[in-house]
Amino acid sequence: MKKLSRSYFKDQDVLFVAKDLLGKTIRHQSPEGTYLAKIVETEAYRAPEDKACHAYNNLKTKRTEVMFLPGGVAYIYLCYGIHHLFNVVTGAEHNAQAVLIRAVEPLEGIHRMCVNRNFPKRKFDLTNGPGKWTQAMRISTALNGYSIVGDILSIWEDESNPTHEIEQSNRIGIDYAEECRDWPWRFHLKHSNYISRR
DNA sequence: CGTCCGATGAACT
DNA sequence: GTTCATCGGACGT
């Protein structure tokens, strides 16, 4: 396994990275131990033209400022007051864009994930949604702005590069975004059991 | 299987 | 005061 570099994130566009991250492994080295999971579903958000992006029209606020940093940091925000949603910032500085990781498949630290999620009945409810997997892997807004090429958060690629079928569709939960809601900026692995919605 | 709705807090108007 | 990149429980088919 090889760790993705800062230039992977900062030198490539969010639409490429969103698709390319599928099948890769995300790691959170938490105080309780290591969490590892395979990325199976992502979405791309990109200012200035994307009305679903928090930084639409290059709106820079306390919340969105990390999206304007050079790619390679985490943008984590609280959604509906409860859920911690995790994004990877991509692209060059001042070019606000990020990949939302919507679903993962657990690989390591699974028992701790079950504890964190209060032992869901169906196994895929452990990590099949953007608020679920962050809760399982103990990722919260406390990590907002952290490097994702560091010791705590990182993403790894399997150098044997296994093939997988990718599906593309419109993004979820952004009906307010007018014409942008139909842009096909969601990507997921066709044969994963951990997709948030079909 | 589906739809409905409350939770809960930060950002924004 | 309203909105929101969600979730889980309640209830109907």
GROMACS .gro file of C-alpha atoms (C1' of nucleotides) in nm:
model
  224
    1MET     CA    1   0.000   0.000   0.000
    2LYS     CA    2   0.120   0.347  -0.089
    3LYS     CA    3   0.012   0.670   0.078
    4LEU     CA    4  -0.138   0.936  -0.148
    5SER     CA    5   0.078   1.250  -0.163
    6ARG     CA    6  -0.010   1.613  -0.116
    7SER     CA    7   0.040   1.675  -0.489
    8TYR     CA    8  -0.217   1.406  -0.571
    9PHE     CA    9  -0.478   1.625  -0.403
   10LYS     CA   10  -0.354   1.972  -0.483
   11ASP     CA   11  -0.261   1.919  -0.848
   12GLN     CA   12  -0.577   1.744  -0.969
   13ASP     CA   13  -0.936   1.849  -1.018
   14VAL     CA   14  -1.213   1.742  -0.783
   15LEU     CA   15  -1.401   1.550  -1.055
   16PHE     CA   16  -1.097   1.333  -1.123
   17VAL     CA   17  -1.017   1.279  -0.757
   18ALA     CA   18  -1.378   1.198  -0.659
   19LYS     CA   19  -1.381   0.910  -0.909
   20ASP     CA   20  -1.022   0.803  -0.850
   21LEU     CA   21  -1.061   0.771  -0.471
   22LEU     CA   22  -1.308   0.484  -0.512
   23GLY     CA   23  -1.150   0.159  -0.394
   24LYS     CA   24  -0.877   0.337  -0.199
   25THR     CA   25  -0.829   0.296   0.177
   26ILE     CA   26  -0.888   0.575   0.430
   27ARG     CA   27  -0.713   0.560   0.766
   28HIS     CA   28  -0.787   0.737   1.092
   29GLN     CA   29  -0.520   0.686   1.354
   30SER     CA   30  -0.729   0.769   1.662
   31PRO     CA   31  -0.628   0.761   2.029
   32GLU     CA   32  -0.818   0.430   2.068
   33GLY     CA   33  -0.650   0.269   1.771
   34THR     CA   34  -0.646   0.243   1.393
   35TYR     CA   35  -0.955   0.262   1.176
   36LEU     CA   36  -0.928   0.150   0.812
   37ALA     CA   37  -1.200   0.143   0.547
   38LYS     CA   38  -1.242   0.121   0.170
   39ILE     CA   39  -1.397   0.425  -0.002
   40VAL     CA   40  -1.703   0.314  -0.203
   41GLU     CA   41  -1.905   0.634  -0.264
   42THR     CA   42  -1.806   0.999  -0.323
   43GLU     CA   43  -1.944   1.328  -0.449
   44ALA     CA   44  -1.769   1.633  -0.600
   45TYR     CA   45  -1.842   1.994  -0.499
   46ARG     CA   46  -1.675   2.285  -0.675
   47ALA     CA   47  -1.693   2.663  -0.650
   48PRO     CA   48  -1.763   2.906  -0.797
   49GLU     CA   49  -2.030   2.768  -1.033
   50ASP     CA   50  -2.178   2.487  -0.821
   51LYS     CA   51  -2.485   2.602  -0.625
   52ALA     CA   52  -2.466   2.294  -0.404
   53CYS     CA   53  -2.118   2.386  -0.285
   54HIS     CA   54  -2.094   2.579   0.040
   55ALA     CA   55  -1.841   2.806  -0.131
   56TYR     CA   56  -2.076   2.880  -0.424
   57ASN     CA   57  -1.981   3.208  -0.590
   58ASN     CA   58  -1.652   3.187  -0.397
   59LEU     CA   59  -1.831   3.274  -0.075
   60LYS     CA   60  -1.558   3.269   0.189
   61THR     CA   61  -1.672   3.238   0.551
   62LYS     CA   62  -1.536   3.094   0.871
   63ARG     CA   63  -1.692   2.761   0.771
   64THR     CA   64  -1.577   2.750   0.408
   65GLU     CA   65  -1.227   2.892   0.446
   66VAL     CA   66  -1.051   2.554   0.456
   67MET     CA   67  -1.195   2.473   0.113
   68PHE     CA   68  -0.985   2.759  -0.027
   69LEU     CA   69  -0.660   2.607   0.102
   70PRO     CA   70  -0.435   2.401  -0.127
   71GLY     CA   71  -0.567   2.045  -0.169
   72GLY     CA   72  -0.473   1.784   0.090
   73VAL     CA   73  -0.664   1.894   0.401
   74ALA     CA   74  -0.992   1.778   0.552
   75TYR     CA   75  -1.307   1.990   0.537
   76ILE     CA   76  -1.539   1.860   0.809
   77TYR     CA   77  -1.863   2.034   0.904
   78LEU     CA   78  -2.168   1.965   1.114
   79CYS     CA   79  -2.479   1.879   0.912
   80TYR     CA   80  -2.832   1.907   1.057
   81GLY     CA   81  -2.675   1.975   1.394
   82ILE     CA   82  -2.581   1.611   1.443
   83HIS     CA   83  -2.376   1.460   1.164
   84HIS     CA   84  -2.009   1.522   1.097
   85LEU     CA   85  -1.953   1.515   0.719
   86PHE     CA   86  -1.602   1.454   0.588
   87ASN     CA   87  -1.456   1.604   0.271
   88VAL     CA   88  -1.115   1.603   0.111
   89VAL     CA   89  -1.008   1.943  -0.025
   90THR     CA   90  -0.859   1.923  -0.378
   91GLY     CA   91  -0.711   2.159  -0.633
   92ALA     CA   92  -0.497   2.468  -0.601
   93GLU     CA   93  -0.517   2.734  -0.334
   94HIS     CA   94  -0.808   2.982  -0.379
   95ASN     CA   95  -0.988   2.723  -0.592
   96ALA     CA   96  -1.254   2.595  -0.350
   97GLN     CA   97  -1.345   2.234  -0.421
   98ALA     CA   98  -1.383   1.916  -0.219
   99VAL     CA   99  -1.476   1.548  -0.239
  100LEU     CA  100  -1.746   1.436   0.005
  101ILE     CA  101  -1.687   1.078   0.115
  102ARG     CA  102  -2.039   0.935   0.148
  103ALA     CA  103  -1.983   0.569   0.226
  104VAL     CA  104  -1.704   0.323   0.309
  105GLU     CA  105  -1.660  -0.048   0.372
  106PRO     CA  106  -1.499  -0.135   0.709
  107LEU     CA  107  -1.158  -0.308   0.700
  108GLU     CA  108  -0.996  -0.268   1.044
  109GLY     CA  109  -1.114  -0.157   1.388
  110ILE     CA  110  -1.455  -0.306   1.313
  111HIS     CA  111  -1.542  -0.395   1.670
  112ARG     CA  112  -1.472  -0.037   1.784
  113MET     CA  113  -1.686   0.089   1.494
  114CYS     CA  114  -1.975  -0.125   1.618
  115VAL     CA  115  -1.938   0.022   1.967
  116ASN     CA  116  -1.926   0.379   1.829
  117ARG     CA  117  -2.243   0.310   1.627
  118ASN     CA  118  -2.423   0.121   1.904
  119PHE     CA  119  -2.427  -0.213   1.718
  120PRO     CA  120  -2.663  -0.162   1.422
  121LYS     CA  121  -2.875  -0.465   1.330
  122ARG     CA  122  -2.776  -0.478   0.964
  123LYS     CA  123  -2.400  -0.487   0.910
  124PHE     CA  124  -2.395  -0.234   0.626
  125ASP     CA  125  -2.567   0.028   0.848
  126LEU     CA  126  -2.229   0.057   1.017
  127THR     CA  127  -2.081   0.278   0.742
  128ASN     CA  128  -2.325   0.320   0.449
  129GLY     CA  129  -2.383   0.695   0.480
  130PRO     CA  130  -2.184   1.017   0.519
  131GLY     CA  131  -2.288   1.068   0.884
  132LYS     CA  132  -2.265   0.698   0.969
  133TRP     CA  133  -1.909   0.619   0.869
  134THR     CA  134  -1.765   0.928   1.040
  135GLN     CA  135  -1.940   0.827   1.361
  136ALA     CA  136  -1.809   0.471   1.321
  137MET     CA  137  -1.452   0.589   1.265
  138ARG     CA  138  -1.467   0.866   1.527
  139ILE     CA  139  -1.412   1.148   1.282
  140SER     CA  140  -1.556   1.482   1.394
  141THR     CA  141  -1.527   1.854   1.330
  142ALA     CA  142  -1.239   1.854   1.579
  143LEU     CA  143  -1.030   1.734   1.281
  144ASN     CA  144  -1.142   2.014   1.046
  145GLY     CA  145  -0.845   2.154   0.858
  146TYR     CA  146  -0.617   1.861   0.943
  147SER     CA  147  -0.382   1.731   0.677
  148ILE     CA  148  -0.496   1.417   0.502
  149VAL     CA  149  -0.140   1.325   0.416
  150GLY     CA  150  -0.038   1.319   0.783
  151ASP     CA  151  -0.013   1.065   1.066
  152ILE     CA  152  -0.373   1.101   1.186
  153LEU     CA  153  -0.565   1.109   0.856
  154SER     CA  154  -0.440   0.953   0.533
  155ILE     CA  155  -0.552   0.771   0.218
  156TRP     CA  156  -0.374   0.473   0.067
  157GLU     CA  157  -0.375   0.305  -0.271
  158ASP     CA  158  -0.337  -0.061  -0.351
  159GLU     CA  159  -0.051  -0.073  -0.600
  160SER     CA  160  -0.191  -0.388  -0.763
  161ASN     CA  161  -0.471  -0.154  -0.879
  162PRO     CA  162  -0.766  -0.396  -0.887
  163THR     CA  163  -1.036  -0.321  -1.144
  164HIS     CA  164  -1.385  -0.223  -1.039
  165GLU     CA  165  -1.699  -0.096  -1.209
  166ILE     CA  166  -1.792   0.263  -1.132
  167GLU     CA  167  -2.138   0.413  -1.158
  168GLN     CA  168  -2.210   0.782  -1.192
  169SER     CA  169  -2.529   0.965  -1.093
  170ASN     CA  170  -2.662   1.291  -0.958
  171ARG     CA  171  -2.582   1.401  -0.604
  172ILE     CA  172  -2.799   1.330  -0.303
  173GLY     CA  173  -2.976   1.574  -0.072
  174ILE     CA  174  -2.920   1.893  -0.273
  175ASP     CA  175  -3.264   1.953  -0.428
  176TYR     CA  176  -3.233   2.322  -0.338
  177ALA     CA  177  -2.942   2.363  -0.584
  178GLU     CA  178  -3.158   2.438  -0.890
  179GLU     CA  179  -2.997   2.320  -1.218
  180CYS     CA  180  -2.689   2.191  -1.034
  181ARG     CA  181  -2.889   1.914  -0.870
  182ASP     CA  182  -2.886   1.722  -1.198
  183TRP     CA  183  -2.511   1.733  -1.248
  184PRO     CA  184  -2.373   1.374  -1.238
  185TRP     CA  185  -2.109   1.440  -0.975
  186ARG     CA  186  -2.171   1.134  -0.757
  187PHE     CA  187  -1.957   0.823  -0.802
  188HIS     CA  188  -1.983   0.479  -0.645
  189LEU     CA  189  -1.858   0.126  -0.685
  190LYS     CA  190  -2.124  -0.078  -0.864
  191HIS     CA  191  -2.076  -0.395  -0.665
  192SER     CA  192  -2.045  -0.261  -0.310
  193ASN     CA  193  -2.296  -0.350  -0.038
  194TYR     CA  194  -2.218  -0.026   0.146
  195ILE     CA  195  -2.370   0.231  -0.094
  196SER     CA  196  -2.588   0.487   0.086
  197ARG     CA  197  -2.866   0.487  -0.176
  198ARG     CA  198  -2.918   0.309  -0.509
  199DC     C1'  199  -4.098  -0.212   0.111
  200DG     C1'  200  -4.234   0.307   0.151
  201DT     C1'  201  -4.324   0.790   0.353
  202DC     C1'  202  -4.318   1.106   0.738
  203DC     C1'  203  -4.102   1.360   1.093
  204DG     C1'  204  -3.820   1.519   1.497
  205DA     C1'  205  -3.354   1.581   1.650
  206DT     C1'  206  -3.008   1.949   1.691
  207DG     C1'  207  -2.669   2.333   1.608
  208DA     C1'  208  -2.396   2.628   1.296
  209DA     C1'  209  -2.438   2.942   0.929
  210DC     C1'  210  -2.679   3.258   0.711
  211DT     C1'  211  -3.079   3.633   0.617
  212DG     C1'  212  -3.610   3.299   1.218
  213DT     C1'  213  -3.490   2.968   0.837
  214DT     C1'  214  -3.213   2.641   0.610
  215DC     C1'  215  -2.947   2.241   0.585
  216DA     C1'  216  -2.431   1.764   0.143
  217DT     C1'  217  -2.864   1.315   0.753
  218DC     C1'  218  -3.036   0.957   1.041
  219DG     C1'  219  -3.343   0.650   1.282
  220DG     C1'  220  -3.782   0.543   1.455
  221DA     C1'  221  -4.287   0.523   1.375
  222DC     C1'  222  -4.633   0.369   1.111
  223DG     C1'  223  -4.881   0.217   0.666
  224DT     C1'  224  -4.890  -0.105   0.256
   0.00000   0.00000   0.00000
